[in-house]
Coordinates of C-alpha atoms (C1' of nucleotides) in Angstrom, one line a residue:
Chain A
M1 CA 1.3 -38.0 52.7
K2 CA -1.0 -39.0 55.4
E3 CA 0.4 -37.8 58.4
S4 CA -1.2 -35.9 60.6
I5 CA -2.0 -31.9 59.8
P6 CA -1.7 -29.9 62.9
R7 CA -4.9 -29.2 64.1
K8 CA -4.2 -25.3 63.2
T9 CA -3.9 -25.6 60.2
V10 CA -7.0 -27.4 59.5
Y11 CA -8.7 -24.9 61.1
R12 CA -7.5 -22.7 58.4
L13 CA -7.8 -25.3 55.4
S14 CA -11.4 -24.6 56.4
L15 CA -11.1 -21.2 56.4
Y16 CA -8.8 -20.8 53.2
K17 CA -11.7 -23.5 52.0
R18 CA -14.2 -20.7 52.8
C19 CA -12.0 -17.7 51.2
L20 CA -11.9 -19.1 48.3
E21 CA -15.5 -20.2 47.8
R22 CA -16.0 -16.8 47.4
L23 CA -13.3 -15.8 45.1
I24 CA -15.2 -18.9 42.8
N25 CA -17.0 -16.7 41.2
G26 CA -15.4 -14.0 40.7
E27 CA -12.8 -12.2 38.5
G28 CA -9.8 -14.8 38.0
A29 CA -8.8 -18.3 37.9
T30 CA -6.3 -18.4 39.5
V31 CA -5.2 -16.6 42.7
S32 CA -2.0 -15.4 44.4
S33 CA -0.9 -16.3 47.9
D34 CA -0.5 -13.1 49.2
V35 CA -4.2 -12.1 48.1
L36 CA -5.7 -15.4 49.8
A37 CA -4.1 -14.9 52.9
K38 CA -5.7 -10.9 52.7
V39 CA -9.1 -12.1 52.7
A40 CA -8.4 -15.1 55.4
G41 CA -6.5 -12.6 57.8
V42 CA -3.1 -14.8 57.3
K43 CA 0.0 -13.8 56.4
P44 CA 1.0 -14.8 53.3
T45 CA 4.3 -16.9 54.3
Q46 CA 1.5 -18.9 56.3
L47 CA -0.6 -20.1 53.2
R48 CA 1.7 -21.7 51.9
K49 CA 3.1 -23.2 54.2
D50 CA -0.5 -24.5 55.3
L51 CA -1.2 -25.8 51.8
G52 CA 2.1 -27.0 51.4
T53 CA 0.7 -29.8 53.9
C54 CA -2.3 -30.9 51.3
G55 CA 0.8 -31.3 48.8
Q56 CA 2.4 -29.0 46.4
F57 CA 0.4 -27.2 43.3
G58 CA 0.4 -23.9 42.9
K59 CA 2.4 -22.4 39.9
R60 CA 5.3 -20.4 39.9
G61 CA 5.3 -16.9 38.5
L62 CA 1.0 -17.8 38.8
G63 CA 0.1 -18.1 41.6
Y64 CA -2.9 -21.2 42.3
D65 CA -5.7 -22.4 40.7
V66 CA -9.2 -21.5 42.1
V67 CA -11.0 -24.3 41.1
T68 CA -8.5 -26.9 41.0
L69 CA -7.2 -25.4 44.9
H70 CA -10.3 -25.5 46.5
R71 CA -10.8 -29.3 44.7
R72 CA -8.0 -30.3 46.4
L73 CA -8.7 -28.5 50.3
S74 CA -12.7 -30.5 50.5
D75 CA -10.5 -33.6 49.4
T76 CA -8.0 -32.7 52.3
L77 CA -11.1 -32.2 54.5
G78 CA -12.7 -34.6 54.4
R79 CA -16.0 -36.2 52.1
A80 CA -18.0 -34.0 50.2
S81 CA -20.7 -36.7 50.9
L82 CA -23.0 -34.9 54.2
Q83 CA -22.3 -35.9 57.3
P84 CA -25.7 -36.4 59.4
V85 CA -25.2 -34.8 63.0
I86 CA -27.5 -34.5 65.5
L87 CA -28.5 -31.6 68.1
V88 CA -29.6 -31.7 71.1
G89 CA -32.0 -29.3 73.2
A90 CA -33.7 -26.8 71.9
G91 CA -34.1 -24.2 73.6
N92 CA -32.9 -20.5 71.9
L93 CA -29.7 -21.2 70.6
G94 CA -30.6 -24.7 70.5
S95 CA -33.3 -24.2 68.3
A96 CA -32.1 -21.5 66.5
L97 CA -29.9 -23.5 64.5
L98 CA -32.4 -26.0 63.7
R99 CA -34.0 -22.9 61.6
Y100 CA -30.3 -22.3 60.6
E101 CA -30.8 -26.0 58.7
E102 CA -30.0 -24.8 54.9
G103 CA -26.7 -23.4 55.7
F104 CA -25.3 -26.6 57.6
A105 CA -26.4 -28.1 54.4
R106 CA -25.0 -25.9 52.2
E107 CA -21.9 -26.6 54.3
G108 CA -22.7 -31.0 53.9
F109 CA -23.7 -31.0 57.9
E110 CA -26.7 -32.5 58.1
I111 CA -29.4 -32.3 61.3
A112 CA -30.6 -35.6 61.1
A113 CA -32.9 -35.0 64.7
A114 CA -33.1 -33.0 67.1
F115 CA -33.6 -34.0 71.4
D116 CA -35.3 -31.9 74.0
A117 CA -36.4 -33.2 77.6
Q118 CA -39.4 -31.1 76.2
P119 CA -40.6 -32.0 72.5
R120 CA -42.3 -29.5 70.8
K121 CA -44.8 -29.4 68.2
R122 CA -42.4 -29.0 65.0
S123 CA -42.6 -25.5 65.2
R124 CA -43.3 -23.6 61.8
D125 CA -39.4 -22.6 60.8
V126 CA -38.4 -26.3 61.7
K127 CA -38.3 -29.4 59.0
A128 CA -35.9 -31.5 61.5
P129 CA -38.2 -33.6 63.8
I130 CA -37.9 -32.7 67.8
F131 CA -38.2 -36.2 69.5
P132 CA -37.9 -37.1 74.0
L133 CA -34.3 -37.5 74.7
A134 CA -35.2 -40.1 75.6
R135 CA -34.4 -41.7 72.6
M136 CA -31.7 -40.2 71.4
G137 CA -29.4 -43.4 72.4
R138 CA -30.6 -45.6 69.9
F139 CA -31.0 -43.1 67.8
V140 CA -27.2 -42.6 67.9
S141 CA -25.6 -45.8 67.9
E142 CA -29.3 -47.3 65.4
H143 CA -28.4 -44.5 62.4
G144 CA -24.5 -44.8 63.6
V145 CA -24.9 -40.9 63.8
K146 CA -20.8 -39.8 64.4
M147 CA -21.3 -35.6 65.6
A148 CA -23.6 -34.3 68.1
I149 CA -24.0 -30.6 68.9
L150 CA -24.8 -29.8 72.5
C151 CA -27.2 -27.3 72.9
V152 CA -28.9 -28.0 76.7
P153 CA -28.2 -26.2 80.7
G154 CA -24.5 -26.4 82.2
T155 CA -26.4 -28.3 85.1
V156 CA -27.4 -31.0 82.5
A157 CA -24.7 -30.8 79.8
Q158 CA -21.7 -34.0 81.3
E159 CA -24.7 -36.6 82.2
I160 CA -26.5 -36.2 78.9
C161 CA -22.3 -36.3 77.0
N162 CA -21.7 -39.3 78.8
N163 CA -25.0 -41.1 77.2
L164 CA -23.8 -39.9 74.1
V165 CA -20.1 -41.3 74.2
A166 CA -22.1 -44.8 75.7
S167 CA -24.3 -44.4 72.2
G168 CA -20.8 -44.1 69.9
I169 CA -21.1 -40.0 69.8
Q170 CA -17.5 -39.3 68.6
A171 CA -17.4 -35.7 68.3
I172 CA -19.2 -32.8 69.8
L173 CA -19.5 -28.5 69.2
N174 CA -19.9 -28.3 72.9
F175 CA -21.9 -24.3 73.5
A176 CA -22.7 -25.2 76.6
P177 CA -21.3 -23.8 79.5
I178 CA -18.8 -26.0 80.9
I179 CA -15.8 -28.6 80.0
L180 CA -17.3 -31.6 79.0
Q181 CA -15.2 -35.0 80.7
V182 CA -14.9 -37.2 77.8
P183 CA -13.0 -40.3 76.9
G184 CA -9.9 -39.1 74.9
K185 CA -11.7 -40.9 71.8
V186 CA -14.1 -38.0 71.4
M187 CA -13.2 -34.7 70.4
V188 CA -15.4 -31.7 71.6
N189 CA -14.4 -28.1 70.5
N190 CA -16.1 -26.0 72.6
V191 CA -18.4 -22.9 71.7
N192 CA -18.6 -20.2 74.6
L193 CA -20.1 -16.4 74.1
A194 CA -19.5 -15.2 77.4
I195 CA -15.6 -16.0 77.4
E196 CA -15.8 -14.6 74.1
L197 CA -17.3 -11.1 75.1
E198 CA -15.3 -11.5 78.2
N199 CA -12.4 -11.7 76.4
L200 CA -12.7 -8.8 74.4
S201 CA -13.5 -6.9 76.8
Y202 CA -10.2 -7.7 78.6
F203 CA -8.6 -5.9 75.7
I204 CA -10.6 -2.8 74.4
R205 CA -9.1 -2.0 78.3
Chain B
M1 CA 0.6 -5.8 87.4
K2 CA 2.3 -7.7 85.1
E3 CA 1.2 -6.4 82.1
S4 CA 0.1 -7.8 78.2
I5 CA -1.5 -11.3 79.5
P6 CA -1.1 -13.3 76.2
R7 CA -4.3 -14.1 74.5
K8 CA -4.5 -17.6 75.4
T9 CA -4.0 -17.3 79.0
V10 CA -6.7 -14.4 78.9
Y11 CA -8.6 -17.0 77.7
R12 CA -8.0 -20.2 80.1
L13 CA -8.5 -17.3 82.6
S14 CA -12.2 -16.4 82.1
L15 CA -12.5 -20.3 82.0
Y16 CA -11.1 -21.0 85.5
K17 CA -13.4 -18.0 86.8
R18 CA -16.4 -20.0 85.4
C19 CA -15.2 -23.7 87.4
L20 CA -14.1 -21.5 90.5
E21 CA -18.2 -19.9 89.8
R22 CA -19.1 -23.7 89.7
L23 CA -17.4 -25.3 92.6
I24 CA -18.0 -21.6 94.5
N25 CA -21.3 -22.9 96.1
G26 CA -19.1 -26.3 97.0
E27 CA -17.4 -28.0 99.8
G28 CA -14.0 -27.2 100.5
A29 CA -13.0 -23.4 100.8
T30 CA -10.7 -24.2 99.2
V31 CA -9.0 -26.1 95.8
S32 CA -5.6 -27.7 94.7
S33 CA -4.8 -26.7 91.5
D34 CA -4.8 -31.1 91.0
V35 CA -8.9 -30.5 91.2
L36 CA -8.9 -26.9 89.7
A37 CA -7.1 -27.3 86.4
K38 CA -9.2 -30.7 86.1
V39 CA -12.3 -29.0 86.0
A40 CA -11.2 -27.1 83.3
G41 CA -9.2 -29.8 81.1
V42 CA -5.8 -27.9 81.5
K43 CA -2.8 -29.8 83.2
P44 CA -2.2 -28.5 86.8
T45 CA 0.9 -26.7 85.9
Q46 CA -0.6 -24.5 83.3
L47 CA -3.1 -23.6 85.9
R48 CA -0.6 -22.5 88.2
K49 CA 1.0 -20.7 84.7
D50 CA -1.5 -18.9 84.2
L51 CA -2.4 -17.5 87.5
G52 CA 1.1 -16.5 88.1
T53 CA 0.0 -13.4 86.0
C54 CA -2.0 -12.3 88.1
G55 CA 0.4 -12.8 91.0
Q56 CA 0.7 -15.1 93.8
F57 CA -1.7 -16.2 96.4
G58 CA -1.8 -20.1 96.6
K59 CA -2.0 -21.6 100.4
R60 CA 2.1 -23.9 99.4
G61 CA -0.2 -27.6 101.1
L62 CA -3.5 -26.8 100.9
G63 CA -4.6 -24.5 97.7
Y64 CA -6.6 -21.9 96.6
D65 CA -9.2 -19.6 98.6
V66 CA -12.1 -19.9 96.1
V67 CA -13.1 -16.7 96.8
T68 CA -10.7 -14.8 97.4
L69 CA -8.9 -16.8 93.8
H70 CA -11.9 -15.7 92.2
R71 CA -12.3 -12.1 93.5
R72 CA -8.5 -12.3 91.6
L73 CA -9.3 -13.2 88.6
S74 CA -12.2 -10.7 88.1
D75 CA -10.3 -8.3 88.6
T76 CA -7.9 -8.9 86.5
L77 CA -9.8 -10.0 83.8
G78 CA -12.1 -6.5 83.7
R79 CA -15.0 -4.8 85.7
A80 CA -17.8 -6.1 87.3
S81 CA -19.5 -3.2 85.8
L82 CA -21.7 -3.4 83.3
Q83 CA -20.1 -2.9 79.6
P84 CA -23.0 -2.5 77.7
V85 CA -22.9 -4.3 73.7
I86 CA -25.0 -4.2 70.2
L87 CA -26.2 -6.6 68.5
V88 CA -26.3 -6.0 64.5
G89 CA -28.2 -8.7 62.8
A90 CA -31.3 -10.0 63.7
G91 CA -31.7 -12.7 61.9
N92 CA -31.9 -16.2 63.4
L93 CA -29.1 -15.9 65.7
G94 CA -29.4 -13.0 66.5
S95 CA -32.4 -13.3 67.7
A96 CA -31.7 -16.4 70.2
L97 CA -29.4 -14.8 71.3
L98 CA -31.6 -12.0 72.3
R99 CA -33.3 -14.4 73.4
Y100 CA -30.8 -15.2 75.8
E101 CA -30.2 -11.7 76.9
E102 CA -30.1 -12.6 81.4
G103 CA -27.2 -14.6 80.2
F104 CA -25.5 -12.1 78.9
A105 CA -26.6 -9.7 82.3
R106 CA -25.1 -12.6 84.1
E107 CA -22.2 -12.3 82.4
G108 CA -21.9 -9.5 83.0
F109 CA -22.5 -7.7 79.3
E110 CA -25.6 -5.6 78.8
I111 CA -27.1 -5.9 75.2
A112 CA -28.0 -2.0 75.0
A113 CA -29.8 -2.1 72.0
A114 CA -30.2 -4.1 69.0
F115 CA -30.8 -3.4 64.7
D116 CA -31.8 -4.7 62.0
A117 CA -33.0 -3.8 58.3
Q118 CA -35.4 -5.2 59.0
P119 CA -36.7 -4.1 62.3
R120 CA -39.6 -6.7 63.5
K121 CA -42.4 -5.6 66.3
R122 CA -40.7 -6.7 70.2
S123 CA -41.0 -10.4 70.1
R124 CA -42.8 -11.4 73.3
D125 CA -39.6 -12.8 74.8
V126 CA -37.0 -10.0 73.8
K127 CA -37.3 -7.5 75.7
A128 CA -34.4 -4.6 74.6
P129 CA -35.5 -3.2 71.6
I130 CA -34.6 -3.1 68.1
F131 CA -33.7 -0.3 65.9
P132 CA -33.4 -0.1 62.1
L133 CA -30.0 -0.3 60.8
A134 CA -29.8 3.1 59.8
R135 CA -29.7 4.6 63.6
M136 CA -26.9 2.3 65.0
G137 CA -24.2 4.9 63.7
R138 CA -25.5 7.6 66.2
F139 CA -26.4 4.9 68.6
V140 CA -22.8 3.7 69.1
S141 CA -21.0 6.9 68.7
E142 CA -23.6 8.9 71.5
H143 CA -23.5 6.3 73.9
G144 CA -19.5 5.5 73.9
V145 CA -20.3 1.8 72.8
K146 CA -17.4 -0.1 72.6
M147 CA -18.5 -4.0 71.2
A148 CA -21.1 -5.7 69.2
I149 CA -22.2 -8.9 68.3
L150 CA -22.2 -9.4 64.4
C151 CA -25.0 -12.0 63.0
V152 CA -26.1 -10.1 59.5
P153 CA -24.7 -12.1 56.4
G154 CA -21.1 -12.9 55.6
T155 CA -22.3 -10.6 52.1
V156 CA -23.5 -7.1 54.3
A157 CA -20.6 -8.1 57.0
Q158 CA -17.5 -6.1 56.2
E159 CA -19.9 -2.7 55.3
I160 CA -21.6 -3.0 58.3
C161 CA -18.7 -3.9 60.0
N162 CA -17.1 -0.3 58.1
N163 CA -19.9 1.6 59.9
L164 CA -19.2 -0.1 63.5
V165 CA -15.8 1.0 63.1
A166 CA -16.8 4.4 61.9
S167 CA -18.4 4.7 64.4
G168 CA -15.7 3.6 67.4
I169 CA -16.9 0.3 67.9
Q170 CA -13.4 -1.2 69.2
A171 CA -14.2 -5.3 69.5
I172 CA -16.7 -7.2 66.9
L173 CA -18.2 -10.9 67.8
N174 CA -18.3 -11.5 65.3
F175 CA -20.6 -14.5 63.7
A176 CA -20.8 -13.5 59.7
P177 CA -19.0 -16.3 57.6
I178 CA -16.0 -14.4 56.4
I179 CA -12.3 -12.4 57.9
L180 CA -13.5 -9.2 58.5
Q181 CA -10.3 -6.5 57.6
V182 CA -10.3 -3.9 60.3
P183 CA -7.6 -1.2 61.4
G184 CA -5.4 -2.6 63.4
K185 CA -6.5 -1.2 67.2
V186 CA -10.1 -2.8 66.5
M187 CA -10.4 -6.6 68.2
V188 CA -12.7 -9.0 65.6
N189 CA -13.2 -12.2 67.7
N190 CA -14.7 -15.4 65.4
V191 CA -17.1 -17.3 65.7
N192 CA -17.6 -19.7 62.6
L193 CA -19.9 -23.0 63.3
A194 CA -19.0 -24.5 60.2
I195 CA -15.2 -24.4 60.2
E196 CA -15.9 -26.0 63.7
L197 CA -17.9 -28.8 62.4
E198 CA -15.6 -28.8 59.6
N199 CA -13.0 -29.1 62.0
L200 CA -14.6 -32.1 64.2
S201 CA -15.1 -34.1 60.8
Y202 CA -11.4 -33.8 59.7
F203 CA -10.5 -36.0 63.4
I204 CA -13.2 -38.2 63.3
R205 CA -12.1 -39.1 59.7
Chain C
dC1 C1' 4.1 -34.4 103.1
dT2 C1' 0.6 -31.6 100.6
dG3 C1' 1.2 -28.5 96.3
dT4 C1' 2.8 -23.7 95.3
dG5 C1' 6.2 -21.0 92.3
dT6 C1' 9.3 -20.7 88.5
dG7 C1' 13.6 -20.9 85.8
dA8 C1' 14.7 -23.7 82.6
dA9 C1' 13.9 -27.8 78.5
dG10 C1' 10.8 -28.9 74.8
dG11 C1' 7.7 -28.8 71.5
dC12 C1' 5.1 -26.4 68.5
dT13 C1' 3.2 -22.8 65.1
dT14 C1' 4.9 -18.8 62.4
dT15 C1' 8.7 -15.9 60.1
dC16 C1' 11.8 -15.3 57.4
dA17 C1' 14.8 -15.8 53.5
dC18 C1' 16.4 -17.3 49.5
dA19 C1' 16.0 -21.3 46.2
dG20 C1' 13.4 -22.8 41.4
dC21 C1' 10.3 -22.5 38.2
dC22 C1' 6.8 -19.7 35.5
Chain D
dG1 C1' 9.5 -9.6 37.0
dG2 C1' 6.2 -12.6 40.0
dC3 C1' 4.6 -16.0 42.5
dT4 C1' 5.6 -20.5 44.8
dG5 C1' 8.1 -24.3 47.5
dT6 C1' 10.6 -24.8 51.9
dG7 C1' 15.1 -24.9 54.7
dA8 C1' 16.5 -22.2 58.6
dA9 C1' 15.7 -19.4 62.5
dA10 C1' 12.3 -16.3 65.9
dG11 C1' 9.2 -16.7 68.7
dC12 C1' 5.3 -19.3 72.2
dC13 C1' 3.4 -22.4 74.8
dT14 C1' 3.3 -25.6 77.3
dT15 C1' 5.6 -29.0 80.4
dC16 C1' 9.3 -30.6 83.6
dA17 C1' 11.6 -30.4 87.7
dC18 C1' 12.7 -29.0 92.1
dA19 C1' 13.1 -25.7 95.7
dC20 C1' 10.2 -23.7 99.0
dA21 C1' 6.6 -22.4 101.9
dG22 C1' 2.9 -24.3 105.7

DNA sequence: CTGTGTGAAGGCTTTCACAGCC
DNA sequence: GGCTGTGAAAGCCTTCACACAG
């Protein structure tokens, strides 16, 4: 059953997991694919197909046991243990994300450290230390950090990305407005607010 | 001209436009699909197919004129005129985005106003005024605002979304960690950092 | 010979239809 | 009757192959 699940499906599994968490304190101990699909904004058949990729555990005529399904999704999606992440670039967006630390922790990610070209004094609400960029590479390799959140200006993003890759980073959540060139083994997810806005504005004509 | 470009293609057209902007000050006045595709992280054939949706203007044997192509993309994607947007929720993320105002302006979007349940005093770096939520609906309908950026907690997101829709909002860039239920005419793009991280962590196993 | 434009093929996702179990 | 599981069909996107212009 270890056959690779498609990327889009994995994305939706994460979504279902979060929807379940909102239902878990709710009424029934069981959900139908119709109800869960509606909350997640997908079609019921799609939901069932997606769940099919990680085994079968629905009760026909009844639905899915909320707790069991949630545990199953968590198992499939990966460790419940805290995955350490570093944040690079503590500008506007970067420091906002740092302040959102508890939020990340709740989701299973710990911001182990932050790095910036101009490290500031630790600000009131930010617990994680902000180190100079020069220390980044060593921190990554010494602590075996696998994931980084990149919030630096586009002009320096590729260079910093190269350093991250050289230090052994395997995945990058990239907020910089360029497409990073990385070796195939490194995975990058891009978040580009300008493009999202432009996309919306196209469709409202 | 061609009607209804697929959503994914529109997204990539935005991407190409931004890649061009980085090349526009560079050397040649012309780009080949190979070069541009590499910068954008797609295959050359895909790029050509995508460009095909908004007319043809490449010179065979030469490539595309950078300036012409850029103008064509801008025309296709929508007005170069400033589209007004409101921002709802001035917490960590919301105020970081407000501070990024110039960035949005450069991309063609103006944050006309911000709203929050607890409006604060205007902070140093933030130019846009932060109004109480109660004024949101009227502002939207009176100014004919079509787009909103939603950065409120999940617990109140749907309710606020309903107000926005009732006031005539047509598109929402949603950072709240739930799937909003909206009428079909309203378009929503979701940005969920936790899911992006979880997605990355799945694939690095 | 270089590099675009495009019909056709191929691959991937979603949806349908219905069988099977509670 | 209600609801899941799944092969088959449909739809959508991407890639290929090649004609054709500069």
